[in-house]
């Protein structure tokens, strides 16, 4: 194995994993070690890799042929069973980062008179003479003092740190892990949070801001969503629901006990709750129940430049940004009468000063809120669409169904965690 003498774990997370042919087979998500004693350096057993379908697998270090600052190479012979952590194993990012520890010896280093207290923000591994990898150094940050934004940092030998082998419990925060999670896509962060021990998951959820937690919740299995929401205080749960898209919030609230659902709806901002209640009034698995109530709506006097400015919003999904809807006032759903829709691809070919109303697709029919899931699928397929308007009997725009909304409802109920149920013990 050709590798640097020392590798810091925080820099490994997110790196691509390649097979011998140079094809990417996954990404690094964590490091698995066997803890012994505080005096003995833990042996690195392997990596937690994330492969297709967000499945997490175990990659033994005996299968790793090269580790460097930008990539990890393996022999290509990987067991695709889902990773299951054993009681004798510790996850470095999930369970060691943010742990509170002490360094006897004070500012002068080990052997001095004082004691440094801080939290772990990184760990280094090295390859020994036996070719085994071990954790060798610990990066610790002291709490901020006085006007300093960040506390002093120390990188010391593993044996010089106390508090490494006890359970994290109340002494473990979430700062370093949050940094890693914030670098991930919501779906990847959801998978990592799902795999955390309960007390660690609670600490991370408590530390995430409402908007980020909402993004992650939208990517979690229903059971995880309900469990996390039920452990939040009602005020914060309502705030998080407000940050979620209305259709995802409606689906989640529908899974809660009715009395809990009503409390949270009452605590939400009236306008946000109104959209959620409206979606919950439709029959399950119909266009009305799965639609998004906030498509890009324009007035009849809007120009192509106006439309393109609105779809630049990074919070819009690609599917939702594919169409704009020209309506009579009011321009919030339910709108005035829908005049028509325009494809962004068509608008890109028009002068910016052109009216959007002059570039409408007049060949497309609209969906009704009672349309079944099969009818919605057939409609999108017939017109080669990734998004379609939903209107009432009077032609008012109620919302839009996107292809991702449709897939969410067509896939099995447990599709987000199917990989979790197909795993087994690794060999």
Tab-separated table of C-alpha atoms in Angstrom:
chain	number	residue	atom	x	y	z
A	1	UNK	CA	0.000	0.000	0.000
A	2	UNK	CA	1.404	3.354	-1.037
A	3	UNK	CA	0.146	6.100	1.244
A	4	UNK	CA	1.281	9.170	3.159
A	5	UNK	CA	2.769	8.670	6.600
A	6	UNK	CA	-0.134	10.428	8.313
A	7	UNK	CA	-3.728	11.019	7.181
A	8	UNK	CA	-6.276	13.194	8.992
A	9	UNK	CA	-9.751	11.678	9.089
A	10	UNK	CA	-11.685	14.924	8.551
A	11	UNK	CA	-9.986	15.221	5.164
A	12	UNK	CA	-10.965	11.669	4.237
A	13	UNK	CA	-14.720	12.196	4.632
A	14	UNK	CA	-16.345	12.678	1.249
A	15	UNK	CA	-13.335	11.476	-0.763
A	16	UNK	CA	-14.151	9.208	-3.716
A	17	UNK	CA	-13.371	5.494	-3.507
A	18	UNK	CA	-12.017	3.984	-6.729
A	19	UNK	CA	-11.552	0.436	-7.976
A	20	UNK	CA	-8.300	-0.652	-9.680
A	21	UNK	CA	-9.644	0.466	-13.097
A	22	UNK	CA	-10.131	4.022	-11.808
A	23	UNK	CA	-13.939	3.855	-11.685
A	24	UNK	CA	-15.566	5.483	-8.673
A	25	UNK	CA	-17.483	2.976	-6.550
A	26	UNK	CA	-18.446	5.182	-3.621
A	27	UNK	CA	-17.436	7.844	-1.113
A	28	UNK	CA	-15.807	7.739	2.326
A	29	UNK	CA	-18.244	8.518	5.137
A	30	UNK	CA	-16.430	7.405	8.309
A	31	UNK	CA	-13.625	5.345	9.798
A	32	UNK	CA	-14.132	2.197	11.910
A	33	UNK	CA	-11.642	1.495	14.718
A	34	UNK	CA	-11.213	-0.982	17.541
A	35	UNK	CA	-10.670	0.892	20.811
A	36	UNK	CA	-8.388	-0.746	23.339
A	37	UNK	CA	-7.131	1.476	26.138
A	38	UNK	CA	-6.202	5.125	26.316
A	39	UNK	CA	-2.555	4.155	26.281
A	40	UNK	CA	-2.888	1.880	23.236
A	41	UNK	CA	-3.451	3.340	19.811
A	42	UNK	CA	-6.734	2.034	18.293
A	43	UNK	CA	-6.377	-0.165	15.250
A	44	UNK	CA	-8.179	1.018	12.129
A	45	UNK	CA	-10.427	-1.786	10.896
A	46	UNK	CA	-11.744	-0.129	7.775
A	47	UNK	CA	-13.795	2.593	6.147
A	48	UNK	CA	-17.506	3.140	5.988
A	49	UNK	CA	-18.151	3.711	2.301
A	50	UNK	CA	-21.337	4.962	0.694
A	51	UNK	CA	-22.153	3.293	-2.602
A	52	UNK	CA	-25.073	3.435	-5.051
A	53	UNK	CA	-28.515	3.871	-3.542
A	54	UNK	CA	-27.044	5.551	-0.424
A	55	UNK	CA	-26.128	2.118	0.945
A	56	UNK	CA	-23.303	2.111	3.490
A	57	UNK	CA	-20.834	-0.743	3.326
A	58	UNK	CA	-17.735	-1.777	5.232
A	59	UNK	CA	-14.423	-1.518	3.377
A	60	UNK	CA	-11.702	-3.397	5.316
A	61	UNK	CA	-8.305	-1.724	5.376
A	62	UNK	CA	-6.925	-4.937	3.857
A	63	UNK	CA	-8.886	-3.985	0.723
A	64	UNK	CA	-7.508	-0.416	0.649
A	65	UNK	CA	-4.443	-0.115	-1.573
A	66	UNK	CA	-3.854	3.640	-1.461
A	67	UNK	CA	-4.944	6.584	0.663
A	68	UNK	CA	-3.965	10.157	-0.154
A	69	UNK	CA	-5.303	13.677	0.106
A	70	UNK	CA	-7.699	13.369	-2.820
A	71	UNK	CA	-8.772	9.756	-3.281
A	72	UNK	CA	-8.902	6.219	-1.909
A	73	UNK	CA	-8.122	3.139	-4.018
A	74	UNK	CA	-9.291	-0.393	-3.254
A	75	UNK	CA	-8.712	-3.864	-4.647
A	76	UNK	CA	-12.248	-3.699	-6.077
A	77	UNK	CA	-13.378	-6.796	-4.146
A	78	UNK	CA	-15.993	-5.200	-1.876
A	79	UNK	CA	-18.804	-6.791	0.131
A	80	UNK	CA	-22.013	-4.922	-0.743
A	81	UNK	CA	-23.834	-5.896	2.451
A	82	UNK	CA	-24.967	-2.934	4.493
A	83	UNK	CA	-22.541	-1.895	7.217
A	84	UNK	CA	-23.690	-2.785	10.729
A	85	UNK	CA	-21.612	-1.460	13.585
A	86	UNK	CA	-20.555	-4.019	16.176
A	87	UNK	CA	-20.396	-3.346	19.892
A	88	UNK	CA	-16.577	-3.527	19.857
A	89	UNK	CA	-16.277	-0.903	17.138
A	90	UNK	CA	-16.162	2.895	17.253
A	91	UNK	CA	-16.935	5.337	14.444
A	92	UNK	CA	-14.357	8.119	14.424
A	93	UNK	CA	-16.528	10.879	12.924
A	94	UNK	CA	-19.776	9.690	14.443
A	95	UNK	CA	-18.532	8.939	17.964
A	96	UNK	CA	-15.103	10.480	18.583
A	97	UNK	CA	-15.413	13.905	16.978
A	98	UNK	CA	-16.679	16.525	19.470
A	99	UNK	CA	-15.908	14.318	22.467
A	100	UNK	CA	-14.728	16.323	25.465
A	101	UNK	CA	-11.252	15.268	26.625
A	102	UNK	CA	-8.414	16.512	28.796
A	103	UNK	CA	-4.687	16.860	28.173
A	104	UNK	CA	-2.706	16.739	31.427
A	105	UNK	CA	0.249	19.071	31.463
A	106	UNK	CA	-1.327	22.425	30.649
A	107	UNK	CA	0.025	24.990	28.176
A	108	UNK	CA	3.510	23.589	28.408
A	109	UNK	CA	2.326	20.244	27.071
A	110	UNK	CA	2.324	16.862	28.807
A	111	UNK	CA	4.522	16.992	31.860
A	112	UNK	CA	3.624	20.584	32.731
A	113	UNK	CA	1.574	21.718	35.665
A	114	UNK	CA	-1.913	22.357	34.285
A	115	UNK	CA	-4.654	20.501	32.418
A	116	UNK	CA	-6.164	21.448	29.075
A	117	UNK	CA	-9.826	20.707	28.482
A	118	UNK	CA	-11.266	20.748	24.982
A	119	UNK	CA	-13.118	18.831	22.280
A	120	UNK	CA	-11.808	16.610	19.500
A	121	UNK	CA	-12.107	18.136	16.032
A	122	UNK	CA	-9.856	15.744	14.090
A	123	UNK	CA	-7.852	12.526	14.457
A	124	UNK	CA	-4.829	11.321	12.481
A	125	UNK	CA	-4.061	7.758	11.454
A	126	UNK	CA	-0.684	6.312	10.548
A	127	UNK	CA	0.562	3.042	9.130
A	128	UNK	CA	2.867	1.132	11.464
A	129	UNK	CA	5.703	-1.267	10.864
A	130	UNK	CA	3.253	-4.179	10.729
A	131	UNK	CA	1.387	-2.383	7.896
A	132	UNK	CA	-1.650	-1.945	10.159
A	133	UNK	CA	-3.199	1.511	10.418
A	134	UNK	CA	-3.639	3.012	13.885
A	135	UNK	CA	-4.966	6.270	15.299
A	136	UNK	CA	-1.868	8.155	16.354
A	137	UNK	CA	-2.713	11.811	17.043
A	138	UNK	CA	-5.639	13.816	18.311
A	139	UNK	CA	-6.490	17.411	17.403
A	140	UNK	CA	-8.189	19.159	20.320
A	141	UNK	CA	-9.706	22.637	20.487
A	142	UNK	CA	-10.113	24.543	23.729
A	143	UNK	CA	-13.299	26.557	24.365
A	144	UNK	CA	-13.197	30.158	23.142
A	145	UNK	CA	-11.986	32.619	25.752
A	146	UNK	CA	-12.605	36.329	26.147
A	147	UNK	CA	-12.810	37.978	22.715
A	148	UNK	CA	-11.421	35.047	20.771
A	149	UNK	CA	-13.792	33.541	18.247
A	150	UNK	CA	-12.070	30.173	18.462
A	151	UNK	CA	-10.173	28.509	21.234
A	152	UNK	CA	-6.556	27.458	21.029
A	153	UNK	CA	-5.866	24.173	19.235
A	154	UNK	CA	-3.462	21.368	20.149
A	155	UNK	CA	-2.331	18.287	18.221
A	156	UNK	CA	-0.979	15.660	20.616
A	157	UNK	CA	-0.137	11.982	20.759
A	158	UNK	CA	-3.026	9.586	21.420
A	159	UNK	CA	-1.495	8.419	24.716
A	160	UNK	CA	-1.402	11.998	26.048
A	161	UNK	CA	-5.181	12.477	25.901
A	162	UNK	CA	-7.584	11.395	28.662
A	163	UNK	CA	-11.269	10.647	28.135
A	164	UNK	CA	-11.006	8.898	24.781
A	165	UNK	CA	-12.411	5.514	25.725
A	166	UNK	CA	-15.458	6.503	27.790
A	167	UNK	CA	-18.857	6.784	26.099
A	168	UNK	CA	-19.585	10.216	24.671
A	169	UNK	CA	-22.822	10.839	26.568
A	170	UNK	CA	-23.263	14.355	27.862
A	171	UNK	CA	-19.610	15.213	27.205
A	172	UNK	CA	-20.031	15.047	23.431
A	173	UNK	CA	-21.222	17.989	21.385
A	174	UNK	CA	-21.764	18.187	17.651
A	175	UNK	CA	-19.598	20.985	16.234
A	176	UNK	CA	-17.154	18.930	14.164
A	177	UNK	CA	-19.792	16.496	12.953
A	178	UNK	CA	-22.042	19.397	11.989
A	179	UNK	CA	-19.258	20.777	9.836
A	180	UNK	CA	-19.053	17.448	8.005
A	181	UNK	CA	-22.840	17.218	7.646
A	182	UNK	CA	-23.124	20.744	6.291
A	183	UNK	CA	-20.702	19.832	3.507
A	184	UNK	CA	-22.977	16.989	2.378
A	185	UNK	CA	-26.098	16.929	0.285
A	186	UNK	CA	-29.242	16.600	2.423
A	187	UNK	CA	-29.755	12.985	1.316
A	188	UNK	CA	-26.208	12.039	2.363
A	189	UNK	CA	-26.545	13.882	5.682
A	190	UNK	CA	-29.827	12.060	6.311
A	191	UNK	CA	-28.109	8.709	5.873
A	192	UNK	CA	-25.305	9.634	8.275
A	193	UNK	CA	-27.742	10.869	10.926
A	194	UNK	CA	-29.823	7.716	10.546
A	195	UNK	CA	-26.755	5.603	11.382
A	196	UNK	CA	-25.743	7.553	14.508
A	197	UNK	CA	-26.303	6.153	18.014
A	198	UNK	CA	-29.502	7.602	19.573
A	199	UNK	CA	-27.788	10.015	21.987
A	200	UNK	CA	-25.445	11.251	19.261
A	201	UNK	CA	-28.336	11.711	16.842
A	202	UNK	CA	-30.202	13.764	19.446
A	203	UNK	CA	-27.181	16.052	19.945
A	204	UNK	CA	-26.807	16.599	16.198
A	205	UNK	CA	-30.514	17.284	15.660
A	206	UNK	CA	-30.470	19.793	18.520
A	207	UNK	CA	-27.507	21.620	16.979
A	208	UNK	CA	-28.748	21.780	13.363
A	209	UNK	CA	-30.475	25.004	12.386
A	210	UNK	CA	-34.153	24.726	11.442
A	211	UNK	CA	-33.651	25.133	7.703
A	212	UNK	CA	-30.935	22.479	7.475
A	213	UNK	CA	-32.898	20.072	9.675
A	214	UNK	CA	-35.936	20.566	7.427
A	215	UNK	CA	-33.845	19.743	4.331
A	216	UNK	CA	-32.493	16.589	5.995
A	217	UNK	CA	-35.897	15.465	7.296
A	218	UNK	CA	-37.306	15.582	3.776
A	219	UNK	CA	-34.762	12.906	2.794
A	220	UNK	CA	-35.381	10.550	5.728
A	221	UNK	CA	-37.632	7.491	6.020
A	222	UNK	CA	-41.020	8.209	7.599
A	223	UNK	CA	-40.120	6.423	10.829
A	224	UNK	CA	-37.048	8.616	11.317
A	225	UNK	CA	-39.023	11.765	10.509
A	226	UNK	CA	-41.692	10.997	13.087
A	227	UNK	CA	-39.188	9.947	15.758
A	228	UNK	CA	-37.107	13.112	15.373
A	229	UNK	CA	-40.108	15.427	15.276
A	230	UNK	CA	-41.680	13.847	18.363
A	231	UNK	CA	-38.470	14.464	20.340
A	232	UNK	CA	-38.433	18.185	19.527
A	233	UNK	CA	-40.337	20.655	21.649
A	234	UNK	CA	-43.555	21.749	19.955
A	235	UNK	CA	-42.371	25.276	19.134
A	236	UNK	CA	-39.252	24.072	17.361
A	237	UNK	CA	-41.107	21.250	15.614
A	238	UNK	CA	-43.516	23.819	14.184
A	239	UNK	CA	-40.597	26.022	13.060
A	240	UNK	CA	-38.967	23.082	11.270
A	241	UNK	CA	-42.241	22.155	9.548
A	242	UNK	CA	-42.505	25.728	8.284
A	243	UNK	CA	-39.080	25.363	6.634
A	244	UNK	CA	-40.095	22.154	4.858
A	245	UNK	CA	-41.863	22.203	1.516
A	246	UNK	CA	-45.619	22.196	2.124
A	247	UNK	CA	-46.181	18.798	0.482
A	248	UNK	CA	-43.443	17.121	2.554
A	249	UNK	CA	-44.731	18.799	5.726
A	250	UNK	CA	-48.269	17.598	4.948
A	251	UNK	CA	-47.055	14.016	4.465
A	252	UNK	CA	-45.126	14.123	7.750
A	253	UNK	CA	-47.945	15.681	9.779
A	254	UNK	CA	-50.332	13.051	8.422
A	255	UNK	CA	-48.129	10.383	10.057
A	256	UNK	CA	-48.417	11.997	13.510
A	257	UNK	CA	-51.152	11.333	16.081
A	258	UNK	CA	-54.102	13.639	15.275
A	259	UNK	CA	-53.818	15.601	18.533
A	260	UNK	CA	-50.085	16.219	17.964
A	261	UNK	CA	-50.720	17.219	14.355
A	262	UNK	CA	-53.334	19.772	15.391
A	263	UNK	CA	-51.062	21.305	18.039
A	264	UNK	CA	-48.248	21.754	15.508
A	265	UNK	CA	-50.544	23.199	12.842
A	266	UNK	CA	-51.835	25.732	15.371
A	267	UNK	CA	-48.255	26.738	16.229
A	268	UNK	CA	-47.220	27.227	12.596
A	269	UNK	CA	-47.503	30.578	10.861
A	270	UNK	CA	-51.089	30.874	9.544
A	271	UNK	CA	-50.061	31.110	5.879
A	272	UNK	CA	-47.765	28.095	6.125
A	273	UNK	CA	-50.382	26.069	8.003
A	274	UNK	CA	-53.037	27.047	5.460
A	275	UNK	CA	-51.065	25.459	2.604
A	276	UNK	CA	-50.447	22.289	4.617
A	277	UNK	CA	-54.098	21.959	5.656
A	278	UNK	CA	-55.172	22.424	2.036
A	279	UNK	CA	-52.896	19.622	0.850
A	280	UNK	CA	-54.094	17.352	3.656
A	281	UNK	CA	-57.711	17.869	2.537
A	282	UNK	CA	-57.133	15.935	-0.696
A	283	UNK	CA	-57.407	12.176	-1.027
A	284	UNK	CA	-54.072	10.395	-0.579
A	285	UNK	CA	-52.096	9.649	-3.760
A	286	UNK	CA	-54.003	12.139	-5.895
A	287	UNK	CA	-52.575	15.111	-7.765
A	288	UNK	CA	-53.946	17.457	-5.098
A	289	UNK	CA	-52.269	15.551	-2.254
A	290	UNK	CA	-48.852	15.299	-3.913
A	291	UNK	CA	-48.644	18.725	-5.583
A	292	UNK	CA	-46.394	21.582	-4.545
A	293	UNK	CA	-48.462	24.722	-3.784
A	294	UNK	CA	-45.669	27.173	-4.610
A	295	UNK	CA	-44.892	26.993	-8.352
A	296	UNK	CA	-43.402	29.963	-10.204
A	297	UNK	CA	-46.427	32.169	-10.957
A	298	UNK	CA	-46.312	35.279	-13.161
A	299	UNK	CA	-48.823	37.905	-14.189
A	300	UNK	CA	-49.885	38.490	-17.792
A	301	UNK	CA	-47.530	41.479	-18.129
A	302	UNK	CA	-44.382	39.557	-17.066
A	303	UNK	CA	-41.450	39.431	-19.453
A	304	UNK	CA	-39.027	36.621	-20.239
A	305	UNK	CA	-36.431	38.479	-18.141
A	306	UNK	CA	-38.842	38.403	-15.173
A	307	UNK	CA	-39.359	34.660	-15.566
A	308	UNK	CA	-35.663	33.859	-15.823
A	309	UNK	CA	-34.914	35.955	-12.755
A	310	UNK	CA	-37.443	33.972	-10.710
A	311	UNK	CA	-36.253	30.514	-11.761
A	312	UNK	CA	-32.696	31.400	-10.759
A	313	UNK	CA	-33.828	30.927	-7.144
A	314	UNK	CA	-31.483	28.187	-5.798
A	315	UNK	CA	-34.238	26.902	-3.499
A	316	UNK	CA	-36.272	25.721	-6.507
A	317	UNK	CA	-35.794	22.115	-7.554
A	318	UNK	CA	-34.811	21.628	-11.218
A	319	UNK	CA	-38.212	20.074	-11.927
A	320	UNK	CA	-40.171	22.940	-10.346
A	321	UNK	CA	-38.062	25.482	-12.256
A	322	UNK	CA	-38.830	23.867	-15.620
A	323	UNK	CA	-42.191	25.625	-16.059
A	324	UNK	CA	-43.639	29.024	-15.217
A	325	UNK	CA	-47.364	29.670	-14.911
A	326	UNK	CA	-49.089	32.799	-16.225
A	327	UNK	CA	-52.222	33.631	-14.224
A	328	UNK	CA	-54.730	36.360	-13.528
A	329	UNK	CA	-54.436	37.926	-10.038
A	330	UNK	CA	-54.121	36.866	-7.307
A	331	UNK	CA	-50.737	35.345	-8.058
A	332	UNK	CA	-50.585	33.066	-5.005
A	333	UNK	CA	-52.309	29.692	-5.109
A	334	UNK	CA	-55.196	29.302	-5.512
A	335	UNK	CA	-54.600	31.940	-8.175
A	336	UNK	CA	-56.906	33.669	-10.577
A	337	UNK	CA	-57.568	31.849	-13.833
A	338	UNK	CA	-54.546	30.061	-15.294
A	339	UNK	CA	-53.785	31.556	-18.734
A	340	UNK	CA	-51.128	28.984	-19.622
A	341	UNK	CA	-47.652	27.633	-18.967
A	342	UNK	CA	-44.286	28.372	-20.552
A	343	UNK	CA	-41.264	26.084	-20.717
A	344	UNK	CA	-38.020	27.653	-19.542
A	345	UNK	CA	-36.220	25.981	-22.452
A	346	UNK	CA	-38.499	27.903	-24.843
A	347	UNK	CA	-38.020	31.166	-22.934
A	348	UNK	CA	-34.243	30.868	-23.270
A	349	UNK	CA	-34.716	31.265	-27.038
A	350	UNK	CA	-36.784	34.442	-26.707
A	351	UNK	CA	-35.591	38.070	-26.325
A	352	UNK	CA	-35.629	39.127	-22.636
A	353	UNK	CA	-38.188	41.878	-23.288
A	354	UNK	CA	-40.739	39.485	-24.839
A	355	UNK	CA	-43.899	38.809	-22.847
A	356	UNK	CA	-44.067	35.315	-21.384
A	357	UNK	CA	-47.737	35.228	-22.402
A	358	UNK	CA	-46.572	35.190	-26.012
A	359	UNK	CA	-44.590	31.960	-25.571
A	360	UNK	CA	-47.159	29.701	-23.893
A	361	UNK	CA	-47.539	25.990	-24.632
A	362	UNK	CA	-51.100	25.770	-25.925
A	363	UNK	CA	-50.987	22.022	-26.622
A	364	UNK	CA	-50.951	20.842	-23.012
A	365	UNK	CA	-53.950	19.935	-20.882
A	366	UNK	CA	-54.087	20.502	-17.129
A	367	UNK	CA	-54.448	18.058	-14.250
A	368	UNK	CA	-57.367	18.082	-11.837
A	369	UNK	CA	-56.669	17.638	-8.104
A	370	UNK	CA	-58.602	14.338	-8.006
A	371	UNK	CA	-56.392	12.766	-10.714
A	372	UNK	CA	-55.005	9.424	-9.545
A	373	UNK	CA	-51.323	8.638	-9.330
A	374	UNK	CA	-51.552	6.550	-12.528
A	375	UNK	CA	-53.271	9.403	-14.348
A	376	UNK	CA	-50.562	11.827	-13.203
A	377	UNK	CA	-47.831	9.450	-14.414
A	378	UNK	CA	-49.555	9.015	-17.789
A	379	UNK	CA	-49.972	12.792	-18.117
A	380	UNK	CA	-46.282	13.534	-17.510
A	381	UNK	CA	-45.258	10.737	-19.889
A	382	UNK	CA	-47.690	11.826	-22.622
A	383	UNK	CA	-46.426	15.422	-22.683
A	384	UNK	CA	-42.759	14.601	-21.854
A	385	UNK	CA	-42.950	16.778	-18.738
A	386	UNK	CA	-41.114	16.973	-15.441
A	387	UNK	CA	-43.774	19.297	-13.994
A	388	UNK	CA	-47.472	19.967	-14.676
A	389	UNK	CA	-50.156	22.385	-13.380
A	390	UNK	CA	-53.081	21.301	-11.193
A	391	UNK	CA	-56.248	23.405	-11.602
A	392	UNK	CA	-59.750	23.365	-10.109
A	393	UNK	CA	-63.050	23.264	-12.001
A	394	UNK	CA	-62.902	27.045	-12.502
A	395	UNK	CA	-59.418	27.011	-14.009
A	396	UNK	CA	-57.637	28.414	-10.922
A	397	UNK	CA	-54.072	27.184	-10.441
A	398	UNK	CA	-53.828	25.143	-7.209
A	399	UNK	CA	-50.245	23.953	-7.501
A	400	UNK	CA	-47.906	21.856	-9.616
A	401	UNK	CA	-46.968	18.176	-9.571
A	402	UNK	CA	-43.292	17.477	-10.276
A	403	UNK	CA	-41.763	14.193	-11.349
A	404	UNK	CA	-39.985	13.922	-7.978
A	405	UNK	CA	-43.338	14.353	-6.186
A	406	UNK	CA	-44.693	11.528	-8.336
A	407	UNK	CA	-41.741	9.210	-7.689
A	408	UNK	CA	-41.989	9.822	-3.941
A	409	UNK	CA	-45.547	8.461	-4.040
A	410	UNK	CA	-45.017	5.696	-6.627
A	411	UNK	CA	-42.026	4.070	-4.930
A	412	UNK	CA	-42.613	1.663	-2.008
A	413	UNK	CA	-43.333	3.369	1.309
A	414	UNK	CA	-39.922	2.375	2.682
A	415	UNK	CA	-37.917	3.184	-0.449
A	416	UNK	CA	-35.593	5.565	1.401
A	417	UNK	CA	-34.427	2.819	3.739
A	418	UNK	CA	-34.777	-0.291	1.576
A	419	UNK	CA	-31.035	-0.702	1.739
A	420	UNK	CA	-31.299	-0.812	5.527
A	421	UNK	CA	-33.503	-3.902	5.466
A	422	UNK	CA	-31.402	-5.792	2.921
A	423	UNK	CA	-28.211	-5.841	4.959
A	424	UNK	CA	-26.580	-8.495	7.021
A	425	UNK	CA	-23.494	-9.142	9.082
A	426	UNK	CA	-20.348	-8.630	7.095
A	427	UNK	CA	-17.809	-11.318	6.810
